[in-house]
Coordinates of N, CA and C in Angstrom, one line a residue:
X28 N 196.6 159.3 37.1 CA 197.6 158.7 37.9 C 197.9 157.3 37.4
X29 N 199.0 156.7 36.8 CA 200.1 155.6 36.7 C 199.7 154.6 37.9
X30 N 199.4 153.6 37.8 CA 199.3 152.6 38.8 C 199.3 151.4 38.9
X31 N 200.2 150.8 39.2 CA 200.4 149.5 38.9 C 200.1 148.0 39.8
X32 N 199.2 149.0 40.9 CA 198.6 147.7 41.4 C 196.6 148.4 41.4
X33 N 195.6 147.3 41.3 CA 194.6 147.9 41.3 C 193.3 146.8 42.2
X34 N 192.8 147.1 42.8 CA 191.6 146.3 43.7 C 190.3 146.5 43.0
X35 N 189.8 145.5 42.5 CA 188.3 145.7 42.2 C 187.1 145.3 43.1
X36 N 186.1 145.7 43.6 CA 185.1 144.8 43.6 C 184.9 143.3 43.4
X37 N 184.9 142.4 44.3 CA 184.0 141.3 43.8 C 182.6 141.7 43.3
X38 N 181.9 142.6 44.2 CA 180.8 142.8 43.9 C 180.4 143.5 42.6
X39 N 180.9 144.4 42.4 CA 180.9 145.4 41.4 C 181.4 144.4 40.0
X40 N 182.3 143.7 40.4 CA 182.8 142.5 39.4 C 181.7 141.3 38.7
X41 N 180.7 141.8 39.8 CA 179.5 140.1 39.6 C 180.6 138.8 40.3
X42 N 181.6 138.8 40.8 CA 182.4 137.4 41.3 C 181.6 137.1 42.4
X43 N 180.5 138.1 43.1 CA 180.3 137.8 44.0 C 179.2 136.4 44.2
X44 N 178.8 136.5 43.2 CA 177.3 135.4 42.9 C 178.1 134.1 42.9
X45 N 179.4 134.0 42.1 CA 180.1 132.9 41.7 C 180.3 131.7 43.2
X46 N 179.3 130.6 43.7 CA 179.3 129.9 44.7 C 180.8 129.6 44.5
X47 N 181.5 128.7 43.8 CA 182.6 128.0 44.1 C 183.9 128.8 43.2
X48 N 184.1 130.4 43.7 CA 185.0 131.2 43.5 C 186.2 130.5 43.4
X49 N 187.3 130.3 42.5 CA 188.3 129.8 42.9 C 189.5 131.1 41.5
X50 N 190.8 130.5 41.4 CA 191.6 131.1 41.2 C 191.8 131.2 39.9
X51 N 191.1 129.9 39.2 CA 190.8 129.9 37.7 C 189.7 130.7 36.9
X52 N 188.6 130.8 37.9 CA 188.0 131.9 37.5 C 188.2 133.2 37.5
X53 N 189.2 133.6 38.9 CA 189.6 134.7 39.0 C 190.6 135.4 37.4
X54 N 191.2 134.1 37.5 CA 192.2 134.6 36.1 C 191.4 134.8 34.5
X55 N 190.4 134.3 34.4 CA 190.1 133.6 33.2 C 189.0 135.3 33.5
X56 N 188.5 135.7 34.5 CA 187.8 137.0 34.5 C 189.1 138.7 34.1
X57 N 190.4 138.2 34.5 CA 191.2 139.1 34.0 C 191.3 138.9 32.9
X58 N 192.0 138.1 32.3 CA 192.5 138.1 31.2 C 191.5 138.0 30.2
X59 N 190.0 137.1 30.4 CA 189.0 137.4 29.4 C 188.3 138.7 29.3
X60 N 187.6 138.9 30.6 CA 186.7 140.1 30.5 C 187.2 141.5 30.6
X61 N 188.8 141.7 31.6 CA 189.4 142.7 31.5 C 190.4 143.0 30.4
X62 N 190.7 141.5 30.0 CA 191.2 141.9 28.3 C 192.7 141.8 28.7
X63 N 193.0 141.8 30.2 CA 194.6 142.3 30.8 C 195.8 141.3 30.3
X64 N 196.7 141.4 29.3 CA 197.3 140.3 28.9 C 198.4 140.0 29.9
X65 N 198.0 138.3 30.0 CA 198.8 137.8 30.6 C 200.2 138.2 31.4
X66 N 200.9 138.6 29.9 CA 202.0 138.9 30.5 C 202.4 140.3 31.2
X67 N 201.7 140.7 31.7 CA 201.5 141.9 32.4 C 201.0 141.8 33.6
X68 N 200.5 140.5 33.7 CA 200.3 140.5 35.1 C 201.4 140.2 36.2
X69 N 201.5 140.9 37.6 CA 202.3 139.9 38.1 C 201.9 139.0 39.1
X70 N 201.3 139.4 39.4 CA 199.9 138.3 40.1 C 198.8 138.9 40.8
X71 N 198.1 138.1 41.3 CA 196.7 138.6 41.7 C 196.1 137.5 43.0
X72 N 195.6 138.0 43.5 CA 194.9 137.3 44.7 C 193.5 137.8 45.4
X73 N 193.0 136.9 45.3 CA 191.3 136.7 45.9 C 190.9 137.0 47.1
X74 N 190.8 138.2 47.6 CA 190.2 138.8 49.3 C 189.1 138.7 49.4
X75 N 188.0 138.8 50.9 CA 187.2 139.1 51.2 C 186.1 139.8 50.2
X76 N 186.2 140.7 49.7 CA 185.7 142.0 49.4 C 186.3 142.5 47.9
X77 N 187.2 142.0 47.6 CA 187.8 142.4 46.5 C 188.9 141.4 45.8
X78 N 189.2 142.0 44.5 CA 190.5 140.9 43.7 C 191.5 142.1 43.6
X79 N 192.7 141.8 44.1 CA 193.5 142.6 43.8 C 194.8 142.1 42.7
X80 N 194.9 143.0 41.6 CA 195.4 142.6 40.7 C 197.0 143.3 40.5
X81 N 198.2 142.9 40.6 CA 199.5 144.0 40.8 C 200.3 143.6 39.0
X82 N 200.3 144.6 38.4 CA 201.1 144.5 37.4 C 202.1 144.4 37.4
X83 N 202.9 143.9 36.1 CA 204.7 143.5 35.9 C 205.0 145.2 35.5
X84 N 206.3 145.1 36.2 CA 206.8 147.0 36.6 C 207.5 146.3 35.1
X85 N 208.1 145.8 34.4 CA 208.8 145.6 33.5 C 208.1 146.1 31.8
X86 N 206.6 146.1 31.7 CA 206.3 146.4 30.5 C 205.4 148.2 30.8
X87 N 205.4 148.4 29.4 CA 205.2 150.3 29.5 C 203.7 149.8 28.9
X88 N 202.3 150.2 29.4 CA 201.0 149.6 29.1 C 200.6 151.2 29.4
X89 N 200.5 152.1 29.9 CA 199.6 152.7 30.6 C 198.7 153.6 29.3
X90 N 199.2 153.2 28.1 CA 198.3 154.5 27.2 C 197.5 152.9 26.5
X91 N 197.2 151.7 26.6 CA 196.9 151.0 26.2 C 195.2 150.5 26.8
X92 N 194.4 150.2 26.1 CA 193.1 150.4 25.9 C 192.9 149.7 27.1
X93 N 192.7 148.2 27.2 CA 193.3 147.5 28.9 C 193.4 148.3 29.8
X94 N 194.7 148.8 29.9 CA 195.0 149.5 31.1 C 194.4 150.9 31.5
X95 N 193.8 151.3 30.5 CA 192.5 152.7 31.1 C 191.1 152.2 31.6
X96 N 191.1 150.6 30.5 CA 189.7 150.5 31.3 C 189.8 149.3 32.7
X97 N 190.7 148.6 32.9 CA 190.8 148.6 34.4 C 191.5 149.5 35.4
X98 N 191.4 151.1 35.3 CA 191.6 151.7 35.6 C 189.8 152.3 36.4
X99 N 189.2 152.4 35.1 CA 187.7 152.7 35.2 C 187.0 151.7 36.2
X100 N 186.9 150.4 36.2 CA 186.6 149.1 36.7 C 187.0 149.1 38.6
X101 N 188.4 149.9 38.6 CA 189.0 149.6 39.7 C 188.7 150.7 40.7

């Protein structure tokens, strides 16, 4: 399944240990550790329980190495 928005785990992420969680580390955990390039993102925001991440409908990623393994992650 094609999907262009995706919710991870904080927990499952390790964000959870992170005491002073903020939005720079939220991004710097996409784009470093999930590899997700920038410009594909369309934004993302920090819940309770999870990071939910929504992709730009504008670029075609889905056969791209990124996008299957935050598929796996999510």
């Amino acid at each position: 399944m094609k999907r262009r928005e995706f919710n991870i785990s904080r927990q499952s992420a390790e964000l959870d240990i992170i005491n002073d969680l903020d939005m720079d580390v939220v991004e710097e955990y996409i784009t470093e550790d999930l590899e997700v390039p920038p410009d594909c993102i369309y934004s993302f925001e920090l819940l309770d329980a999870h990071v939910n991440i929504k992709l730009s409908t504008e670029s075609f990623y889905f056969n791209d190495d990124w996008y299957i393994n935050l598929q796996r992650v999510a």
